[in-house]
Amino acid sequence: MIDKESGVPAYRQVADTLRDRVATGQYPPGHQVPSERDLVDEFGVSRPTIRQAIELLRSDGVLVAEHGRGIFVRQRPTVRRLARNRLSRAARDAGRGAFLADADEGGWTPSVSVRIRFEPAAGRVAELLQLAPGAEVTIRDRIMRADGEPVQLAVSHLPRELTQGTVLEDVDTGDGGTYARLEEAGHRLRFEELVGARMPTSEERTQLGLTRGTPVLTVTRVATSSGRPVEVTEMVMSADLYELLYDVSGD
Amino acid sequence: MIDKESGVPAYRQVADTLRDRVATGQYPPGHQVPSERDLVDEFGVSRPTIRQAIELLRSDGVLVAEHGRGIFVRQRPTVRRLARNRLSRAARDAGRGAFLADADEGGWTPSVSVRIRFEPAAGRVAELLQLAPGAEVTIRDRIMRADGEPVQLAVSHLPRELTQGTVLEDVDTGDGGTYARLEEAGHRLRFEELVGARMPTSEERTQLGLTRGTPVLTVTRVATSSGRPVEVTEMVMSADLYELLYDVSGD
DNA sequence: TAGTGGTCTAGACCACACG
DNA sequence: GTGTGGTCTAGACCACTAT
């Protein structure tokens, strides 16, 4: 099974063969791959070499290993499609945040924990908010859960000056959330979102319960009021669970 | 340096220590990490254990190894910010595709290779185009390059019925591209984009020249004309290189 | 030529899942 | 208990980069 003359490393040949079996459906999603010791026999290489091949496929998100049980072809959960244009004023006036609206549509039970803190502005957020470094910022740190499982992290930043003495420094900001309160205060909000992806930090991996080989989607949302940025939210979610839908029609 | 009693595997302790040195800036981007043999001495574990730690950090995109040279803290290239709302009719009328517009703005030289083929509709694309399986589809397969480097893959699908006898079956579709031609044919286009991320396939990794630990952003764009989908484009790009900017203001 | 990462082996023992 | 993946070792040799 392994061609020693080809110049292709043995572990790569093993990985490619297994990858192929997954791609062609010979090993369908959820299927248990032969054990490492069986693969040793099949390919005629040592166990570390087999493990190296499997490591590769795990970090590529093709296989998952379960200690004591076996190695399985990764099963993708069904994605939640998030319609980002729900941020529009019309939807907000209906009195609910985007996360809650998605929840009934998807048929899951949402819950959110919030922590509030105040810090001097720094780094990218200070830049996006166009604040002098050191200006105080109100930070709303949230973990969103679907049926109890953490699925999304979100950290919002507002200039403290805008939140002082308002419910924006409380845990519960009321119907329609932060944006509804800002509009009541006379702001006409516009939104931009900056979407990227990367591998999670080890902290994010723990918080979101991610397996090896799963990247995260990052969304940075900037709310501006007559050209002045008033809020920046940084969101992190499993790329396995989410797809973001944008209406891009223009005019 | 390694706590054998803690229950945390040695390779994890090594990885965490190195990760920390990167996070705190002790090892800044581009910095050469001590060689594997030096780390063996520093941590008092075997080389395979050191390698296991480094593997982990490579698949997380923290370190990159260069054969014969050393191991380095990954240096992120500057991201190209793509303003997706450039698809709007106004921009298209100016006579250029989004990729070319981004090019001058970013100061790089764009080039595109196109391959055209015809196939029966299948899978997700057939679904998005609402075509009966087997209906013929025109496929425009593109590789976009910036200064010669492949940076983006894009595959467009149109029902063959719409392209027969038009320039949409030619390599060059003229000023404004496919969308301009469709509008000239009487379609009023609306666009939606579905954004996700995942680890690349091994083919994509080769084509885009991606290093370990770099996910790809995927964008599926659906163009509809009075509710009927007329074109689906699937784009794949390095998440290291791109950030997508959406205006989400609604009204 | 010296130093680096890349590949591979043969074996040992541990930790977990399941019948 | 048996079988699974997880951790770790000591060493060998190869392939690449730089001097």
PDB file of N, CA, C and O (backbone and C1' of nucleotides) in Angstrom, chain A residues 9-11 46-49 52 67-69, chain C residues 7-13 15-18:
ATOM      1  N   PRO A   9       6.443  11.022   1.683  1.00  0.00           N
ATOM      2  CA  PRO A   9       6.574  10.392   2.997  1.00  0.00           C
ATOM      3  C   PRO A   9       5.425   9.413   3.270  1.00  0.00           C
ATOM      4  O   PRO A   9       4.299   9.634   2.828  1.00  0.00           O
ATOM      5  N   ALA A  10       5.745   8.371   3.989  1.00  0.00           N
ATOM      6  CA  ALA A  10       4.761   7.321   4.269  1.00  0.00           C
ATOM      7  C   ALA A  10       3.520   7.889   4.952  1.00  0.00           C
ATOM      8  O   ALA A  10       2.387   7.559   4.590  1.00  0.00           O
ATOM      9  N   TYR A  11       3.719   8.762   5.942  1.00  0.00           N
ATOM     10  CA  TYR A  11       2.557   9.266   6.681  1.00  0.00           C
ATOM     11  C   TYR A  11       1.640  10.067   5.778  1.00  0.00           C
ATOM     12  O   TYR A  11       0.427  10.075   5.943  1.00  0.00           O
ATOM     13  N   SER A  46       4.953   1.843  11.086  1.00  0.00           N
ATOM     14  CA  SER A  46       4.874   1.809  12.547  1.00  0.00           C
ATOM     15  C   SER A  46       3.711   2.646  13.067  1.00  0.00           C
ATOM     16  O   SER A  46       3.148   3.468  12.349  1.00  0.00           O
ATOM     17  N   ARG A  47       3.402   2.467  14.321  1.00  0.00           N
ATOM     18  CA  ARG A  47       2.266   3.203  14.882  1.00  0.00           C
ATOM     19  C   ARG A  47       2.496   4.717  14.906  1.00  0.00           C
ATOM     20  O   ARG A  47       1.589   5.468  14.550  1.00  0.00           O
ATOM     21  N   PRO A  48       3.682   5.189  15.288  1.00  0.00           N
ATOM     22  CA  PRO A  48       3.889   6.641  15.230  1.00  0.00           C
ATOM     23  C   PRO A  48       3.615   7.214  13.834  1.00  0.00           C
ATOM     24  O   PRO A  48       3.101   8.314  13.719  1.00  0.00           O
ATOM     25  N   THR A  49       3.953   6.472  12.803  1.00  0.00           N
ATOM     26  CA  THR A  49       3.711   6.960  11.446  1.00  0.00           C
ATOM     27  C   THR A  49       2.213   7.053  11.174  1.00  0.00           C
ATOM     28  O   THR A  49       1.724   8.029  10.602  1.00  0.00           O
ATOM     29  N   GLN A  52       0.886   9.989  12.961  1.00  0.00           N
ATOM     30  CA  GLN A  52       1.227  11.241  12.298  1.00  0.00           C
ATOM     31  C   GLN A  52       0.221  11.550  11.181  1.00  0.00           C
ATOM     32  O   GLN A  52      -0.209  12.693  11.020  1.00  0.00           O
ATOM     33  N   HIS A  67     -11.055   9.195  22.763  1.00  0.00           N
ATOM     34  CA  HIS A  67     -10.210   8.354  23.602  1.00  0.00           C
ATOM     35  C   HIS A  67     -10.972   7.114  24.103  1.00  0.00           C
ATOM     36  O   HIS A  67     -12.037   7.245  24.681  1.00  0.00           O
ATOM     37  N   GLY A  68     -10.382   5.961  23.846  1.00  0.00           N
ATOM     38  CA  GLY A  68     -11.004   4.723  24.300  1.00  0.00           C
ATOM     39  C   GLY A  68     -12.091   4.190  23.384  1.00  0.00           C
ATOM     40  O   GLY A  68     -12.516   3.050  23.535  1.00  0.00           O
ATOM     41  N   ARG A  69     -12.553   5.023  22.445  1.00  0.00           N
ATOM     42  CA  ARG A  69     -13.622   4.574  21.558  1.00  0.00           C
ATOM     43  C   ARG A  69     -13.147   4.313  20.138  1.00  0.00           C
ATOM     44  O   ARG A  69     -13.391   3.240  19.581  1.00  0.00           O
TER      45      ARG A  69
ATOM     46  P    DT C   7       7.964  15.221   7.086  1.00  0.00           P
ATOM     47  O5'  DT C   7       8.716  13.841   7.368  1.00  0.00           O
ATOM     48  C5'  DT C   7       9.415  13.234   6.316  1.00  0.00           C
ATOM     49  C4'  DT C   7       9.991  11.923   6.795  1.00  0.00           C
ATOM     50  C3'  DT C   7       8.950  10.915   7.296  1.00  0.00           C
ATOM     51  O3'  DT C   7       9.048   9.788   6.436  1.00  0.00           O
ATOM     52  C1'  DT C   7      10.819  11.023   8.754  1.00  0.00           C
ATOM     53  P    DC C   8       7.949   8.662   6.520  1.00  0.00           P
ATOM     54  O5'  DC C   8       8.496   7.706   7.664  1.00  0.00           O
ATOM     55  C5'  DC C   8       9.733   7.020   7.469  1.00  0.00           C
ATOM     56  C4'  DC C   8      10.135   6.327   8.757  1.00  0.00           C
ATOM     57  C3'  DC C   8       9.018   5.579   9.491  1.00  0.00           C
ATOM     58  O3'  DC C   8       9.069   4.211   9.080  1.00  0.00           O
ATOM     59  C1'  DC C   8      10.657   6.611  10.937  1.00  0.00           C
ATOM     60  P    DT C   9       8.135   3.122   9.786  1.00  0.00           P
ATOM     61  O5'  DT C   9       9.075   2.639  10.968  1.00  0.00           O
ATOM     62  C5'  DT C   9      10.448   2.401  10.684  1.00  0.00           C
ATOM     63  C4'  DT C   9      11.143   1.932  11.948  1.00  0.00           C
ATOM     64  C3'  DT C   9      10.293   0.997  12.821  1.00  0.00           C
ATOM     65  O3'  DT C   9      10.997  -0.214  13.028  1.00  0.00           O
ATOM     66  C1'  DT C   9      11.248   2.736  14.128  1.00  0.00           C
ATOM     67  P    DA C  10      10.215  -1.593  13.241  1.00  0.00           P
ATOM     68  O5'  DA C  10      10.397  -1.825  14.803  1.00  0.00           O
ATOM     69  C5'  DA C  10      11.703  -1.787  15.372  1.00  0.00           C
ATOM     70  C4'  DA C  10      11.568  -1.905  16.874  1.00  0.00           C
ATOM     71  C3'  DA C  10      10.385  -2.779  17.314  1.00  0.00           C
ATOM     72  O3'  DA C  10      10.827  -3.641  18.355  1.00  0.00           O
ATOM     73  C1'  DA C  10      10.193  -0.615  18.266  1.00  0.00           C
ATOM     74  P    DG C  11       9.827  -4.746  18.977  1.00  0.00           P
ATOM     75  O5'  DG C  11       9.344  -3.991  20.284  1.00  0.00           O
ATOM     76  C5'  DG C  11      10.356  -3.555  21.165  1.00  0.00           C
ATOM     77  C4'  DG C  11       9.860  -2.452  22.033  1.00  0.00           C
ATOM     78  C3'  DG C  11       8.714  -2.844  22.971  1.00  0.00           C
ATOM     79  O3'  DG C  11       9.257  -3.086  24.247  1.00  0.00           O
ATOM     80  C1'  DG C  11       8.591  -0.593  22.194  1.00  0.00           C
ATOM     81  P    DA C  12       8.390  -3.924  25.331  1.00  0.00           P
ATOM     82  O5'  DA C  12       7.940  -2.803  26.360  1.00  0.00           O
ATOM     83  C5'  DA C  12       8.934  -1.904  26.858  1.00  0.00           C
ATOM     84  C4'  DA C  12       8.237  -0.709  27.432  1.00  0.00           C
ATOM     85  C3'  DA C  12       7.041  -1.075  28.311  1.00  0.00           C
ATOM     86  O3'  DA C  12       7.404  -0.869  29.675  1.00  0.00           O
ATOM     87  C1'  DA C  12       6.583   0.792  26.849  1.00  0.00           C
ATOM     88  P    DC C  13       6.452  -1.524  30.802  1.00  0.00           P
ATOM     89  O5'  DC C  13       5.421  -0.363  31.096  1.00  0.00           O
ATOM     90  C5'  DC C  13       5.919   0.941  31.407  1.00  0.00           C
ATOM     91  C4'  DC C  13       4.790   1.923  31.262  1.00  0.00           C
ATOM     92  C3'  DC C  13       3.493   1.521  31.981  1.00  0.00           C
ATOM     93  O3'  DC C  13       3.174   2.530  32.907  1.00  0.00           O
ATOM     94  C1'  DC C  13       3.053   2.314  29.802  1.00  0.00           C
ATOM     95  P    DA C  15      -2.659   7.230  34.094  1.00  0.00           P
ATOM     96  O5'  DA C  15      -3.734   7.349  32.918  1.00  0.00           O
ATOM     97  C5'  DA C  15      -3.690   8.467  32.056  1.00  0.00           C
ATOM     98  C4'  DA C  15      -4.990   8.522  31.273  1.00  0.00           C
ATOM     99  C3'  DA C  15      -6.249   8.375  32.112  1.00  0.00           C
ATOM    100  O3'  DA C  15      -7.213   9.199  31.499  1.00  0.00           O
ATOM    101  C1'  DA C  15      -6.153   6.606  30.562  1.00  0.00           C
ATOM    102  P    DC C  16      -8.593   9.424  32.184  1.00  0.00           P
ATOM    103  O5'  DC C  16      -9.583   8.746  31.148  1.00  0.00           O
ATOM    104  C5'  DC C  16      -9.603   9.203  29.796  1.00  0.00           C
ATOM    105  C4'  DC C  16     -10.346   8.187  28.982  1.00  0.00           C
ATOM    106  C3'  DC C  16     -11.747   7.870  29.508  1.00  0.00           C
ATOM    107  O3'  DC C  16     -12.658   8.283  28.506  1.00  0.00           O
ATOM    108  C1'  DC C  16     -10.540   5.900  28.903  1.00  0.00           C
ATOM    109  P    DA C  17     -14.196   8.123  28.732  1.00  0.00           P
ATOM    110  O5'  DA C  17     -14.515   6.757  27.971  1.00  0.00           O
ATOM    111  C5'  DA C  17     -14.333   6.686  26.557  1.00  0.00           C
ATOM    112  C4'  DA C  17     -14.891   5.383  26.050  1.00  0.00           C
ATOM    113  C3'  DA C  17     -16.309   5.068  26.498  1.00  0.00           C
ATOM    114  O3'  DA C  17     -16.980   4.579  25.348  1.00  0.00           O
ATOM    115  C1'  DA C  17     -14.859   3.297  27.135  1.00  0.00           C
ATOM    116  P    DC C  18     -18.536   4.283  25.416  1.00  0.00           P
ATOM    117  O5'  DC C  18     -18.554   2.695  25.541  1.00  0.00           O
ATOM    118  C5'  DC C  18     -17.797   1.918  24.618  1.00  0.00           C
ATOM    119  C4'  DC C  18     -17.900   0.465  25.007  1.00  0.00           C
ATOM    120  C3'  DC C  18     -19.264   0.055  25.592  1.00  0.00           C
ATOM    121  O3'  DC C  18     -19.649  -1.155  24.988  1.00  0.00           O
ATOM    122  C1'  DC C  18     -17.536  -0.600  27.035  1.00  0.00           C
TER     123       DC C  18
END
